[in-house]
Amino acid sequence: MTLEMLKVSGLRSHIYTSLAILMANPANIAELEKPIETISNAMNELSELPFFRPTECLGFLLKEEKEDKLKLMVEYTRLFVTAHPKAPCPPYESVYESEDRLLMRNSTLNVLDFYRKFGLSLSDTFKEPPDHIATELEFMHFLTFKEAEAWRDNDKPKALQFLRAEADFTLNHLSPWVPVLQKCVENHSEISFYRSTTCFLREFVEMDTSFIKWAAKNLADNSDST
Amino acid sequence: MAAETRREFLRTTASAGVIGLLGEKAVLNALKLIPPAGGKPEVFPPLESYYTSCGVCHSQCGIRVYVRNGIIKFLEGNPGDLHSGGKICAKGIAGGYLPYAPDRLKYPLKRTNPEKGIDVDPKWVTISWDEALDTAAGKLNEIKEKYGPQSIIFISQPTSFVERLRKALGSPNRITHHDTCIITHVVVEKFTIGAKLWIYDFPNSKYILCFGWDQPSKGKVVLTRRFSEAKRRGAKIVVVNPLVTLMSSQADEWISIVPGTDLAFALAMINVILDENLYDKDYVEKYTNFKDYEDEIRNWVKDYTPEWASSITGVPAETIRRIAREFATSKPSVIPIHKRDPPGPNYANSWKLCHAIIILNALVGSIDNVGGWLFTKGVKIPSLDKVFPPPSYPEPPTSEDICGRSKLPLLNKVKLGIFSTLANNILSKNPYEVKAAIIYKYNILSFPNPKKLVEALKKLDFIVSIDILPSEAVQMADIVLPDCTYLERAGYSVRIFNGWYPQVSVIQPVIKPMFDCRSADWIFCELGRRLVPDYFKKQDGTFFTPTEYLEAALRNGIGLSFEDLAQRGLWSKPGKFEPLMTLESRAKAGKRIQIYGETFKKYGYDPLPSWQPRKEKPTAEYPLYLIITRPPVHRHTKTTDNPHLLELYPENVAVIHPETAEKFGIRDLEEVWVESRTGRIKIKAKLFEGIRKDCICVSHGFGHWSKGLIYGYGRGANDGDLIPDQTVDEIITRGDPTGACCMSDVCVKVYKA
């Protein structure tokens, strides 16, 4: 079980970091095919588990042809940054927290507290608030990675600690918010790339949340089954 | 921020086994590990507080901002500040929202749609600062080489960094807003009193007469708090205004007047005061040139009787006579003026009203006197040119500027500019063709007839916009550079509006700039380094930075480092006001208040403010006077995208008297068209008994058409669409030395929408 969990958490970690890259501004990303390829491979392996089924949206994402970079940048700017009319889907959790659509509200502080608890702060080069979708996804990448490390070290209590943190973070932040963001992108995107990406994002967060819930419960209950 | 194949988290933790298993992976690097030396990460950081200055309006009141987790929680006034005195207005409190506005500009943007105009999507794409600055500098340089530096115009607040770039490029085109704001005051005060005066000793005034002066209704803390003290101490307040405002409600007497005829009222007051010898003889003889021109002055004013004025103003002659007597005998008395009141650039005769008010204040001895109108005690902070002297600036290829300021000699002597002629002159290529514009801190909606300016800007090859929000100016730009808010930048503020004694208030970044925003000073330095590098260097040949300037300027000016000033919030040199001291020393130097405008005469202008009617009068087609005012909780177009302030004042309306409304078949809150010869706006009518029946009043600041503004877009209407722009020849023919825009000199009609 330990070895398996090490692999599973490692693969999930791969998917989270790839999604973080896909949800960041493409102006700063060298190759977008790579994270898609990583997701594809990781999902292939993960699909052995009942929680991670290859879905329709994954199919859409994999079919995304190499999109013209400028077109992608214009669309990212229009959807998420600045647009005329207004950018319809600001990628910040706090914007969806209330009807006022403000930045740096409670959810921002909550995720910042999360990061701090785990010894992290925002990097100086990534100029976005703590609750940018890419930052939150990268945090999940961190937690899953630390979980993998713990499994590698046969430190089950520590692994479960990270698993619980993943549950806490995703249930309070990603799970409630990602579907709203995805709906927004589905309604407003003019090209398929971000529709496919957020569609898979929503599905993966759903699948992973079910997995985390299961794992946190069952692994804790069967503490001697490793 | 690039997604490099790095392993930030792995680096501190990984063993070969795990890397082997997980493989090489790309990480965005949005997060980083807090170095172990930093100790235990603080989950609940304490509330920190920083002194700084508000940046919503030019008062720049001293404030204290409370920050937790690097996020602004709330702010309050700084009690030691001469401006705020610890108080702060609604606009100031709501200013804490600005850094977090979801629609604020976040990264440099490049336009990918060459088509420009209202409702055209620029199809933005975010680009790096290097690409943005290189593109902007490259394009500006190309235009300068091909068409000459005069083809580049600066529609910018003239900060010292902006001016360094403009002068180094050799462009004569400094386009500023003053003809829509304060130009009459500055020019007339400069050439009669000798300086622009900002301070009123209201607490010691016994009689305050306001010709449309309405600052408390505009929420200007700096003027309101001292005015309130006068009120508490029992000063008599008289308000002359066609509209009942908050000020009128505080007044002992409200006098309704035909808009744009205050000059007749003021002339009749001068007539009564001189006729009845109610003026302060000692003061007038000592500090003004009255004695030298007494015959001319008495002869000039003799026909301006209260009866004559009554026929123009609609105010009973007896009222004018009584007010003149009260004003002259209830000393200390004062007539305050500030920005867009009737002596501001509102009417064709505003500059003369300004002169007449100066004469009235001089006749009762209120200038530089207890309870009166005082000279500012400023602080000399060395300018950028003093701290880092530039090589000599190149001579612009022509001394003519695109606004025609150079044709108005007195205006040309003060460093202020004109908005109203720009669109016409760009479109008619008069005196030459403009190819590029740098727009900073100004918005298109603030111009008279802004739609014409949009057409003019469409003719340009290249526009750079430096802004905080996606304003209308941004929508016309090719390159957009995101500016910091005042809560994210460093600087200082000199207390000119209430400079009782020299005081400096710090401006410090209370939070790190959000997103990838940079301060405008930094932006202009970067453009300068690329375009005219020699002008942005220190003597040792290395480039200077805004921080270096700030540090040197403060050390030389007030002997404090920036850090020291930031700690203290304020630097002050308290002193007592000595009545008449400035006038005394000026008189010794042979400089007296020019009741008779010798300078005006020298330049061919009217030396005494003889009666001149307003430009537009009601006609059968346009039967109503337009009055424009500003809401107390908004600062022009700048705050009408702020949801907190919009909650208090969501949109502007057309205020109209119920009887007039009935005449035109208009009901309360019904949508109407208000139309002038320039344009028309669709707006809700609001019926109100406190306005003259021949007037309609619209508040300024609304009518955003930039769809990038998530709260401001589509609210209310822009009064500017009703205001005509003008040509320099019109200004010259009118005999106005100031270049006033005549913002309210407009008549309109109203009809159901």
JSON list of C-alpha atoms in Angstrom, two decimals, chain B residues 194 222 535 603 653 700:
[
{"chain": "B", "resi": 194, "resn": "GLY", "atom": "CA", "xyz": [1.52, 88.15, -7.22]},
{"chain": "B", "resi": 222, "resn": "VAL", "atom": "CA", "xyz": [-9.07, 70.56, 4.07]},
{"chain": "B", "resi": 535, "resn": "TYR", "atom": "CA", "xyz": [19.13, 63.06, -19.46]},
{"chain": "B", "resi": 603, "resn": "TYR", "atom": "CA", "xyz": [-0.60, 92.74, -22.58]},
{"chain": "B", "resi": 653, "resn": "VAL", "atom": "CA", "xyz": [-29.05, 62.73, -12.54]},
{"chain": "B", "resi": 700, "resn": "HIS", "atom": "CA", "xyz": [-19.68, 65.38, -13.21]}
]
